[in-house]
Amino acid sequence: LKTIDPPAAPPKQPPANMALLQAVRTARFAPLLRPQAAACRCFAAPALQPRSSAEAKCSPAQAVSTGSLGLGAPLSKRNAGVSVLGCAIAMVAVGGCAQGIGQLFAALVVGMARNPSMKEDLFTYTLIGMGFLEFLAIVVILIAGLLLYSE
């Protein structure tokens, strides 16, 4: 009689799966450990940062008398609302770009109604003008972001 051996157990996997899981978990919480990391820089706006207890106890009259307010103040002492206000004022220009694009296409419709044979040329000029306006809108959004997240 021949005896049948039990099947061999599968070889044990190295703990690489567990190491990979731990690395992924650590990477998820890394921005919390390093608040100035590049991944969480978008949340580092002055308006989103908590005030220290020393600033909270200081009255505005004491702050003015010590000279900590104003443009010459250290960057950490400035008011966060100023950057938000500057960003909001800069974003008004995006509305102007949208109005310009609307007027551009309105002029295209009027021009095509007056002279249908110039349709291709008018559309080409409209696309060139829209490209300039879109470029202006992108630049305005970038400047508004710089104003918002500058400290």
mmCIF file of C-alpha atoms in Angstrom:
data_model
loop_
_atom_site.group_PDB
_atom_site.id
_atom_site.type_symbol
_atom_site.label_atom_id
_atom_site.label_comp_id
_atom_site.label_asym_id
_atom_site.label_seq_id
_atom_site.Cartn_x
_atom_site.Cartn_y
_atom_site.Cartn_z
ATOM 1 C CA LEU A 1 0.000 0.000 0.000
ATOM 2 C CA LYS A 2 1.040 3.441 -0.787
ATOM 3 C CA THR A 3 0.420 6.253 1.691
ATOM 4 C CA ILE A 4 -0.683 9.652 0.495
ATOM 5 C CA ASP A 5 1.166 12.561 2.012
ATOM 6 C CA PRO A 6 -0.916 15.587 2.987
ATOM 7 C CA PRO A 7 -0.537 18.536 0.624
ATOM 8 C CA ALA A 8 2.325 20.822 1.461
ATOM 9 C CA ALA A 9 1.364 24.112 3.107
ATOM 10 C CA PRO A 10 1.726 27.147 0.865
ATOM 11 C CA PRO A 11 4.946 29.046 1.468
ATOM 12 C CA LYS A 12 4.562 31.852 3.976
ATOM 13 C CA GLN A 13 4.361 35.289 2.453
ATOM 14 C CA PRO A 14 6.883 37.774 3.747
ATOM 15 C CA PRO A 15 5.353 40.592 5.789
ATOM 16 C CA ALA A 16 5.649 42.959 2.808
ATOM 17 C CA ASN A 17 1.866 43.328 2.635
ATOM 18 C CA MET A 18 1.756 44.560 6.219
ATOM 19 C CA ALA A 19 4.672 46.941 5.612
ATOM 20 C CA LEU A 20 2.918 48.345 2.553
ATOM 21 C CA LEU A 21 -0.295 48.863 4.521
ATOM 22 C CA GLN A 22 1.600 50.650 7.290
ATOM 23 C CA ALA A 23 3.371 52.876 4.737
ATOM 24 C CA VAL A 24 0.049 53.871 3.171
ATOM 25 C CA ARG A 25 -1.467 54.646 6.582
ATOM 26 C CA THR A 26 1.571 56.722 7.533
ATOM 27 C CA ALA A 27 1.427 58.655 4.257
ATOM 28 C CA ARG A 28 -2.214 59.541 4.907
ATOM 29 C CA PHE A 29 -1.389 61.111 8.254
ATOM 30 C CA ALA A 30 1.957 62.671 7.262
ATOM 31 C CA PRO A 31 0.440 66.123 6.485
ATOM 32 C CA LEU A 32 -0.965 66.223 10.011
ATOM 33 C CA LEU A 33 2.471 65.615 11.461
ATOM 34 C CA ARG A 34 4.194 68.248 9.283
ATOM 35 C CA PRO A 35 1.867 71.242 8.857
ATOM 36 C CA GLN A 36 4.211 73.026 6.425
ATOM 37 C CA ALA A 37 4.440 70.065 4.025
ATOM 38 C CA ALA A 38 3.743 70.819 0.388
ATOM 39 C CA ALA A 39 0.738 68.501 0.299
ATOM 40 C CA CYS A 40 -1.159 70.510 2.904
ATOM 41 C CA ARG A 41 0.071 73.975 1.912
ATOM 42 C CA CYS A 42 -3.354 74.779 0.483
ATOM 43 C CA PHE A 43 -4.808 74.568 4.002
ATOM 44 C CA ALA A 44 -2.154 76.832 5.499
ATOM 45 C CA ALA A 45 -3.944 80.101 4.718
ATOM 46 C CA PRO A 46 -3.682 82.581 7.584
ATOM 47 C CA ALA A 47 -7.461 82.541 7.993
ATOM 48 C CA LEU A 48 -7.438 78.784 8.652
ATOM 49 C CA GLN A 49 -4.654 78.797 11.235
ATOM 50 C CA PRO A 50 -5.620 78.934 14.912
ATOM 51 C CA ARG A 51 -4.654 81.969 16.952
ATOM 52 C CA SER A 52 -2.167 81.464 19.735
ATOM 53 C CA SER A 53 -3.280 82.036 23.308
ATOM 54 C CA ALA A 54 -0.884 85.001 23.666
ATOM 55 C CA GLU A 55 -2.556 86.788 20.747
ATOM 56 C CA ALA A 56 -6.027 86.000 22.070
ATOM 57 C CA LYS A 57 -5.275 87.532 25.489
ATOM 58 C CA CYS A 58 -3.813 90.742 24.038
ATOM 59 C CA SER A 59 -6.395 93.490 23.565
ATOM 60 C CA PRO A 60 -6.423 95.553 20.342
ATOM 61 C CA ALA A 61 -5.426 98.674 22.254
ATOM 62 C CA GLN A 62 -2.330 96.928 23.603
ATOM 63 C CA ALA A 63 -1.498 95.634 20.132
ATOM 64 C CA VAL A 64 -1.642 99.146 18.665
ATOM 65 C CA SER A 65 0.427 100.586 21.480
ATOM 66 C CA THR A 66 3.144 97.962 21.014
ATOM 67 C CA GLY A 67 3.157 98.573 17.259
ATOM 68 C CA SER A 68 2.356 94.976 16.221
ATOM 69 C CA LEU A 69 -0.275 96.012 13.667
ATOM 70 C CA GLY A 70 0.279 97.585 10.297
ATOM 71 C CA LEU A 71 2.394 96.823 7.274
ATOM 72 C CA GLY A 72 5.638 96.814 9.230
ATOM 73 C CA ALA A 73 4.424 94.078 11.595
ATOM 74 C CA PRO A 74 5.928 90.612 11.496
ATOM 75 C CA LEU A 75 4.187 88.353 9.004
ATOM 76 C CA SER A 76 2.702 86.112 11.686
ATOM 77 C CA LYS A 77 0.966 89.080 13.360
ATOM 78 C CA ARG A 78 -0.937 90.406 10.341
ATOM 79 C CA ASN A 79 -4.675 90.037 10.067
ATOM 80 C CA ALA A 80 -5.819 87.177 7.849
ATOM 81 C CA GLY A 81 -8.843 89.119 6.613
ATOM 82 C CA VAL A 82 -6.634 91.433 4.579
ATOM 83 C CA SER A 83 -5.459 88.589 2.328
ATOM 84 C CA VAL A 84 -9.037 87.364 1.860
ATOM 85 C CA LEU A 85 -10.165 90.890 1.006
ATOM 86 C CA GLY A 86 -7.341 91.306 -1.522
ATOM 87 C CA CYS A 87 -8.254 87.998 -3.131
ATOM 88 C CA ALA A 88 -11.936 89.014 -3.367
ATOM 89 C CA ILE A 89 -11.068 92.344 -4.988
ATOM 90 C CA ALA A 90 -8.810 90.583 -7.497
ATOM 91 C CA MET A 91 -11.560 88.105 -8.365
ATOM 92 C CA VAL A 92 -13.795 90.956 -9.533
ATOM 93 C CA ALA A 93 -11.633 91.019 -12.663
ATOM 94 C CA VAL A 94 -12.768 87.474 -13.508
ATOM 95 C CA GLY A 95 -16.302 88.857 -13.794
ATOM 96 C CA GLY A 96 -14.947 91.473 -16.183
ATOM 97 C CA CYS A 97 -13.384 88.725 -18.306
ATOM 98 C CA ALA A 98 -16.700 86.874 -18.434
ATOM 99 C CA GLN A 99 -18.463 90.063 -19.475
ATOM 100 C CA GLY A 100 -15.842 90.608 -22.187
ATOM 101 C CA ILE A 101 -16.367 87.106 -23.582
ATOM 102 C CA GLY A 102 -20.121 87.718 -23.666
ATOM 103 C CA GLN A 103 -19.666 90.983 -25.545
ATOM 104 C CA LEU A 104 -17.229 89.306 -27.923
ATOM 105 C CA PHE A 105 -19.725 86.647 -28.948
ATOM 106 C CA ALA A 106 -22.531 89.204 -29.133
ATOM 107 C CA ALA A 107 -20.404 91.190 -31.582
ATOM 108 C CA LEU A 108 -19.770 87.977 -33.532
ATOM 109 C CA VAL A 109 -23.507 87.376 -33.902
ATOM 110 C CA VAL A 110 -24.116 90.972 -34.989
ATOM 111 C CA GLY A 111 -21.206 90.854 -37.448
ATOM 112 C CA MET A 112 -22.403 87.587 -38.972
ATOM 113 C CA ALA A 113 -25.927 89.008 -39.303
ATOM 114 C CA ARG A 114 -24.610 92.048 -41.146
ATOM 115 C CA ASN A 115 -22.144 90.248 -43.405
ATOM 116 C CA PRO A 116 -22.619 86.453 -43.594
ATOM 117 C CA SER A 117 -19.797 86.044 -46.123
ATOM 118 C CA MET A 118 -17.244 87.084 -43.458
ATOM 119 C CA LYS A 119 -18.353 84.328 -41.068
ATOM 120 C CA GLU A 120 -15.052 82.378 -41.021
ATOM 121 C CA ASP A 121 -12.875 85.472 -40.564
ATOM 122 C CA LEU A 122 -15.087 86.880 -37.810
ATOM 123 C CA PHE A 123 -15.068 83.556 -35.967
ATOM 124 C CA THR A 124 -11.260 83.390 -36.188
ATOM 125 C CA TYR A 125 -10.928 86.882 -34.720
ATOM 126 C CA THR A 126 -13.435 85.985 -32.004
ATOM 127 C CA LEU A 127 -11.420 82.929 -30.978
ATOM 128 C CA ILE A 128 -8.220 84.998 -30.843
ATOM 129 C CA GLY A 129 -9.939 87.575 -28.652
ATOM 130 C CA MET A 130 -11.387 84.856 -26.427
ATOM 131 C CA GLY A 131 -7.904 83.388 -26.004
ATOM 132 C CA PHE A 132 -6.610 86.737 -24.759
ATOM 133 C CA LEU A 133 -9.509 87.077 -22.340
ATOM 134 C CA GLU A 134 -9.065 83.536 -21.006
ATOM 135 C CA PHE A 135 -5.351 84.209 -20.488
ATOM 136 C CA LEU A 136 -6.224 87.341 -18.534
ATOM 137 C CA ALA A 137 -8.706 85.386 -16.404
ATOM 138 C CA ILE A 138 -6.109 82.696 -15.616
ATOM 139 C CA VAL A 139 -3.535 85.323 -14.630
ATOM 140 C CA VAL A 140 -6.097 87.027 -12.375
ATOM 141 C CA ILE A 141 -6.954 83.727 -10.677
ATOM 142 C CA LEU A 142 -3.256 83.013 -10.088
ATOM 143 C CA ILE A 143 -2.704 86.459 -8.587
ATOM 144 C CA ALA A 144 -5.794 86.046 -6.410
ATOM 145 C CA GLY A 145 -4.423 82.729 -5.145
ATOM 146 C CA LEU A 146 -1.096 84.373 -4.352
ATOM 147 C CA LEU A 147 -2.895 87.104 -2.445
ATOM 148 C CA LEU A 148 -5.024 84.600 -0.557
ATOM 149 C CA TYR A 149 -2.217 82.292 0.519
ATOM 150 C CA SER A 150 0.497 84.872 1.083
ATOM 151 C CA GLU A 151 1.358 85.470 4.690
#
